[in-house]
PDB file of C-alpha atoms in Angstrom:
ATOM      1  CA  VAL O   1     -16.056  20.369   2.113  1.00 90.00           C
ATOM      2  CA  VAL O   2     -19.022  19.465   4.098  1.00 90.00           C
ATOM      3  CA  PRO O   3     -19.302  16.041   2.512  1.00 92.00           C
ATOM      4  CA  PHE O   4     -15.415  15.499   2.594  1.00 93.00           C
ATOM      5  CA  PHE O   5     -15.713  16.128   6.797  1.00 92.00           C
ATOM      6  CA  GLU O   6     -18.904  13.944   7.075  1.00 92.00           C
ATOM      7  CA  GLU O   7     -17.213  10.801   5.369  1.00 92.00           C
ATOM      8  CA  LYS O   8     -13.766  11.860   7.417  1.00 91.00           C
ATOM      9  CA  ILE O   9     -15.950  11.350  10.581  1.00 91.00           C
ATOM     10  CA  ARG O  10     -17.270   8.349   9.445  1.00 90.00           C
ATOM     11  CA  GLU O  11     -13.728   6.730   8.662  1.00 88.00           C
ATOM     12  CA  GLU O  12     -12.562   7.946  11.770  1.00 88.00           C
ATOM     13  CA  THR O  13     -15.388   6.711  14.195  1.00 89.00           C
ATOM     14  CA  GLY O  14     -14.458   3.700  16.286  1.00 86.00           C
ATOM     15  CA  HIS O  15     -10.552   4.311  16.203  1.00 85.00           C
ATOM     16  CA  ALA O  16     -10.414   4.929  19.703  1.00 85.00           C
ATOM     17  CA  ARG O  17     -11.497   1.128  20.356  1.00 87.00           C
ATOM     18  CA  TRP O  18      -8.408   0.053  18.828  1.00 88.00           C
ATOM     19  CA  ALA O  19      -6.400   2.097  21.745  1.00 84.00           C
ATOM     20  CA  GLN O  20      -8.475   0.776  24.388  1.00 85.00           C
ATOM     21  CA  ALA O  21      -8.084  -2.896  22.835  1.00 86.00           C
ATOM     22  CA  ASP O  22      -4.213  -2.148  23.046  1.00 85.00           C
ATOM     23  CA  LEU O  23      -4.173  -1.344  26.647  1.00 81.00           C
ATOM     24  CA  ARG O  24      -6.121  -4.336  27.394  1.00 83.00           C
ATOM     25  CA  ARG O  25      -3.532  -6.478  25.632  1.00 81.00           C
ATOM     26  CA  ARG O  26      -0.825  -4.743  27.929  1.00 75.00           C
ATOM     27  CA  GLY O  27      -2.891  -5.536  31.138  1.00 78.00           C
ATOM     28  CA  ARG O  28      -4.049  -1.976  31.471  1.00 72.00           C
ATOM     29  CA  GLU O  29      -7.305  -0.157  31.456  1.00 69.00           C
ATOM     30  CA  GLN O  30      -8.318   3.202  30.157  1.00 64.00           C
ATOM     31  CA  GLU O  31      -7.384   5.665  32.748  1.00 67.00           C
ATOM     32  CA  GLU O  32      -8.722   9.008  33.487  1.00 69.00           C
ATOM     33  CA  VAL O  33      -6.643  11.552  31.980  1.00 66.00           C
ATOM     34  CA  ASP O  34      -4.991  14.259  34.098  1.00 73.00           C
ATOM     35  CA  LEU O  35      -4.904  17.266  32.135  1.00 73.00           C
ATOM     36  CA  ALA O  36      -2.337  18.827  34.399  1.00 77.00           C
ATOM     37  CA  ARG O  37       0.348  16.050  33.332  1.00 75.00           C
ATOM     38  CA  VAL O  38      -0.455  16.451  29.594  1.00 79.00           C
ATOM     39  CA  ALA O  39       2.488  18.315  28.186  1.00 81.00           C
ATOM     40  CA  PRO O  40       1.846  22.013  27.131  1.00 86.00           C
ATOM     41  CA  ALA O  41       2.644  21.338  23.344  1.00 88.00           C
ATOM     42  CA  THR O  42       0.003  18.871  23.482  1.00 87.00           C
ATOM     43  CA  HIS O  43      -2.635  21.521  24.715  1.00 90.00           C
ATOM     44  CA  ARG O  44      -0.962  24.191  22.168  1.00 93.00           C
ATOM     45  CA  ILE O  45      -1.535  21.913  19.304  1.00 94.00           C
ATOM     46  CA  LEU O  46      -4.617  20.741  20.258  1.00 93.00           C
ATOM     47  CA  ALA O  47      -6.063  24.367  20.709  1.00 96.00           C
ATOM     48  CA  TYR O  48      -4.619  25.310  17.422  1.00 97.00           C
ATOM     49  CA  SER O  49      -6.542  22.688  15.605  1.00 96.00           C
ATOM     50  CA  VAL O  50      -9.702  24.094  17.299  1.00 96.00           C
ATOM     51  CA  ASP O  51      -9.035  27.275  16.354  1.00 97.00           C
ATOM     52  CA  LEU O  52      -8.468  26.459  12.529  1.00 96.00           C
ATOM     53  CA  ILE O  53     -11.860  24.531  12.552  1.00 95.00           C
ATOM     54  CA  GLU O  54     -13.436  27.734  14.260  1.00 96.00           C
ATOM     55  CA  ARG O  55     -11.752  29.922  11.917  1.00 96.00           C
ATOM     56  CA  ASP O  56     -12.065  28.334   8.444  1.00 96.00           C
ATOM     57  CA  PRO O  57     -12.679  24.418   8.238  1.00 95.00           C
ATOM     58  CA  GLU O  58     -10.868  24.623   4.756  1.00 97.00           C
ATOM     59  CA  LEU O  59      -7.453  25.417   6.573  1.00 97.00           C
ATOM     60  CA  TYR O  60      -7.945  22.301   8.849  1.00 97.00           C
ATOM     61  CA  LEU O  61      -7.609  20.435   5.574  1.00 97.00           C
ATOM     62  CA  VAL O  62      -3.916  21.192   5.905  1.00 98.00           C
ATOM     63  CA  TYR O  63      -3.607  20.404   9.363  1.00 97.00           C
ATOM     64  CA  MET O  64      -5.103  17.006   8.970  1.00 96.00           C
ATOM     65  CA  PHE O  65      -3.186  16.250   5.873  1.00 97.00           C
ATOM     66  CA  PHE O  66       0.131  17.422   7.740  1.00 97.00           C
ATOM     67  CA  HIS O  67      -0.522  14.645  10.482  1.00 95.00           C
ATOM     68  CA  GLU O  68      -1.825  11.746   8.270  1.00 95.00           C
ATOM     69  CA  TYR O  69       1.210  12.460   6.352  1.00 96.00           C
ATOM     70  CA  VAL O  70       3.762  12.226   9.079  1.00 95.00           C
ATOM     71  CA  THR O  71       1.635   9.227  10.457  1.00 94.00           C
ATOM     72  CA  VAL O  72       2.530   7.453   6.867  1.00 95.00           C
ATOM     73  CA  LEU O  73       5.961   8.629   6.493  1.00 95.00           C
ATOM     74  CA  GLY O  74       7.070   7.969  10.015  1.00 93.00           C
ATOM     75  CA  GLY O  75       4.654   5.486  11.467  1.00 93.00           C
ATOM     76  CA  PRO O  76       6.593   2.207  10.046  1.00 95.00           C
ATOM     77  CA  GLU O  77      10.023   3.349  11.702  1.00 93.00           C
ATOM     78  CA  LEU O  78       7.918   3.841  14.926  1.00 91.00           C
ATOM     79  CA  LEU O  79       6.705   0.800  14.954  1.00 93.00           C
ATOM     80  CA  ALA O  80       9.576  -0.927  14.502  1.00 94.00           C
ATOM     81  CA  ASP O  81      11.544   1.021  17.219  1.00 92.00           C
ATOM     82  CA  LEU O  82       8.780   0.411  19.843  1.00 90.00           C
ATOM     83  CA  GLU O  83       9.619  -3.201  19.042  1.00 93.00           C
ATOM     84  CA  ALA O  84      13.366  -3.382  18.968  1.00 94.00           C
ATOM     85  CA  HIS O  85      13.804  -0.800  21.560  1.00 91.00           C
ATOM     86  CA  CYS O  86      10.714  -1.094  23.996  1.00 88.00           C
ATOM     87  CA  GLY O  87       9.752  -4.783  23.555  1.00 90.00           C
ATOM     88  CA  ILE O  88       6.166  -3.662  22.535  1.00 88.00           C
ATOM     89  CA  PRO O  89       5.479  -5.559  19.189  1.00 90.00           C
ATOM     90  CA  PRO O  90       3.040  -4.108  16.532  1.00 90.00           C
ATOM     91  CA  GLU O  91       0.113  -6.070  17.730  1.00 89.00           C
ATOM     92  CA  HIS O  92       0.021  -3.997  21.071  1.00 89.00           C
ATOM     93  CA  VAL O  93      -0.073  -0.899  19.219  1.00 90.00           C
ATOM     94  CA  THR O  94      -2.801  -1.550  16.657  1.00 92.00           C
ATOM     95  CA  ALA O  95      -4.089   1.892  16.784  1.00 91.00           C
ATOM     96  CA  ILE O  96      -0.733   3.344  15.238  1.00 91.00           C
ATOM     97  CA  ALA O  97      -0.358   0.247  12.792  1.00 92.00           C
ATOM     98  CA  HIS O  98      -3.912   0.651  11.539  1.00 92.00           C
ATOM     99  CA  HIS O  99      -3.432   4.290  10.988  1.00 92.00           C
ATOM    100  CA  VAL O 100       0.279   3.800   8.864  1.00 92.00           C
ATOM    101  CA  GLU O 101      -2.256   1.811   6.417  1.00 89.00           C
ATOM    102  CA  LEU O 102      -5.369   3.552   6.528  1.00 88.00           C
ATOM    103  CA  ASP O 103      -3.691   7.022   6.266  1.00 91.00           C
ATOM    104  CA  ARG O 104      -2.160   6.390   2.902  1.00 91.00           C
ATOM    105  CA  HIS O 105      -5.426   6.801   1.546  1.00 91.00           C
ATOM    106  CA  HIS O 106      -6.316   9.692   3.824  1.00 93.00           C
ATOM    107  CA  VAL O 107      -3.095  11.476   2.450  1.00 95.00           C
ATOM    108  CA  GLU O 108      -4.340  11.093  -1.080  1.00 94.00           C
ATOM    109  CA  ASP O 109      -7.844  12.190  -0.325  1.00 95.00           C
ATOM    110  CA  ASP O 110      -6.564  15.131   1.772  1.00 96.00           C
ATOM    111  CA  LEU O 111      -4.346  16.457  -1.256  1.00 96.00           C
ATOM    112  CA  ALA O 112      -7.255  16.195  -3.707  1.00 96.00           C
ATOM    113  CA  GLU O 113      -9.837  17.724  -1.473  1.00 97.00           C
ATOM    114  CA  ILE O 114      -7.264  20.593  -0.442  1.00 98.00           C
ATOM    115  CA  GLU O 115      -6.561  20.801  -4.406  1.00 97.00           C
ATOM    116  CA  ALA O 116     -10.152  21.250  -4.895  1.00 97.00           C
ATOM    117  CA  VAL O 117     -10.090  24.282  -2.350  1.00 97.00           C
ATOM    118  CA  VAL O 118      -7.208  25.883  -3.911  1.00 98.00           C
ATOM    119  CA  VAL O 119      -8.980  25.549  -7.664  1.00 98.00           C
ATOM    120  CA  ARG O 120     -11.854  27.094  -6.326  1.00 97.00           C
ATOM    121  CA  THR O 121     -10.700  29.741  -4.211  1.00 97.00           C
ATOM    122  CA  PRO O 122      -6.920  30.652  -5.212  1.00 98.00           C
ATOM    123  CA  SER O 123      -6.669  33.314  -2.961  1.00 98.00           C
ATOM    124  CA  LYS O 124      -6.776  30.913  -0.245  1.00 97.00           C
ATOM    125  CA  ALA O 125      -3.528  29.133  -0.875  1.00 98.00           C
ATOM    126  CA  PRO O 126      -1.002  31.714   1.010  1.00 98.00           C
ATOM    127  CA  ALA O 127      -2.955  30.794   4.189  1.00 98.00           C
ATOM    128  CA  MET O 128      -3.047  27.032   3.422  1.00 98.00           C
ATOM    129  CA  ARG O 129       0.881  27.350   3.330  1.00 98.00           C
ATOM    130  CA  GLN O 130       1.046  29.309   6.456  1.00 98.00           C
ATOM    131  CA  VAL O 131      -0.914  26.827   8.271  1.00 98.00           C
ATOM    132  CA  LEU O 132       1.193  24.328   7.113  1.00 98.00           C
ATOM    133  CA  ASP O 133       4.316  25.882   8.345  1.00 98.00           C
ATOM    134  CA  GLU O 134       2.642  26.698  11.793  1.00 98.00           C
ATOM    135  CA  THR O 135       1.436  22.932  12.204  1.00 97.00           C
ATOM    136  CA  ALA O 136       4.780  21.963  11.475  1.00 97.00           C
ATOM    137  CA  ALA O 137       6.556  23.868  14.072  1.00 96.00           C
ATOM    138  CA  LEU O 138       3.769  23.014  16.634  1.00 95.00           C
ATOM    139  CA  ALA O 139       3.982  19.154  15.545  1.00 95.00           C
ATOM    140  CA  ASP O 140       7.940  19.684  16.336  1.00 93.00           C
ATOM    141  CA  ARG O 141       7.485  20.875  19.506  1.00 90.00           C
ATOM    142  CA  PHE O 142       4.782  18.322  20.687  1.00 89.00           C
ATOM    143  CA  TYR O 143       7.508  15.480  19.277  1.00 86.00           C
ATOM    144  CA  ALA O 144      10.415  17.206  21.557  1.00 85.00           C
ATOM    145  CA  GLY O 145       7.938  17.241  24.543  1.00 74.00           C
ATOM    146  CA  ALA O 146       6.902  13.664  24.146  1.00 71.00           C
ATOM    147  CA  VAL O 147      10.385  12.268  23.470  1.00 67.00           C
ATOM    148  CA  SER O 148      11.486  14.617  26.806  1.00 65.00           C
ATOM    149  CA  LEU O 149       8.982  12.650  29.033  1.00 61.00           C
ATOM    150  CA  TYR O 150      10.737   9.419  28.711  1.00 59.00           C
ATOM    151  CA  PHE O 151      14.274  10.771  28.375  1.00 57.00           C
TER     152      PHE O 151
END
């Protein structure tokens, strides 16, 4: 799993620059994050990811797969909705648009690595299914919390 994560880190490095460029295109600079204003569901989902990494990095593969898959499935609709309902064109949210494209390949790689783990250690499959269920539940609360900030 170590080579997989080393490659993942290389692939993900620099992606924050997309968001910074998006903010500049909107006439804004990156602001300091006021952690007191971050939704509790965001704190929970981030804490869960840290816990998974500390407990068993192979379980984190499932968490990562879930979020990349959701990006691939829901990203195009999100981009269309941002433009149609908020007037934000895709070129102003390239951090999302780029991930929609890149995560297609990441999902395939994630699944191959998950399969390798299960083949190597079949007893890990139930824990991986549990992580998938827990990640989906946390994501549901996260997305509901994000939406409630605006509506």
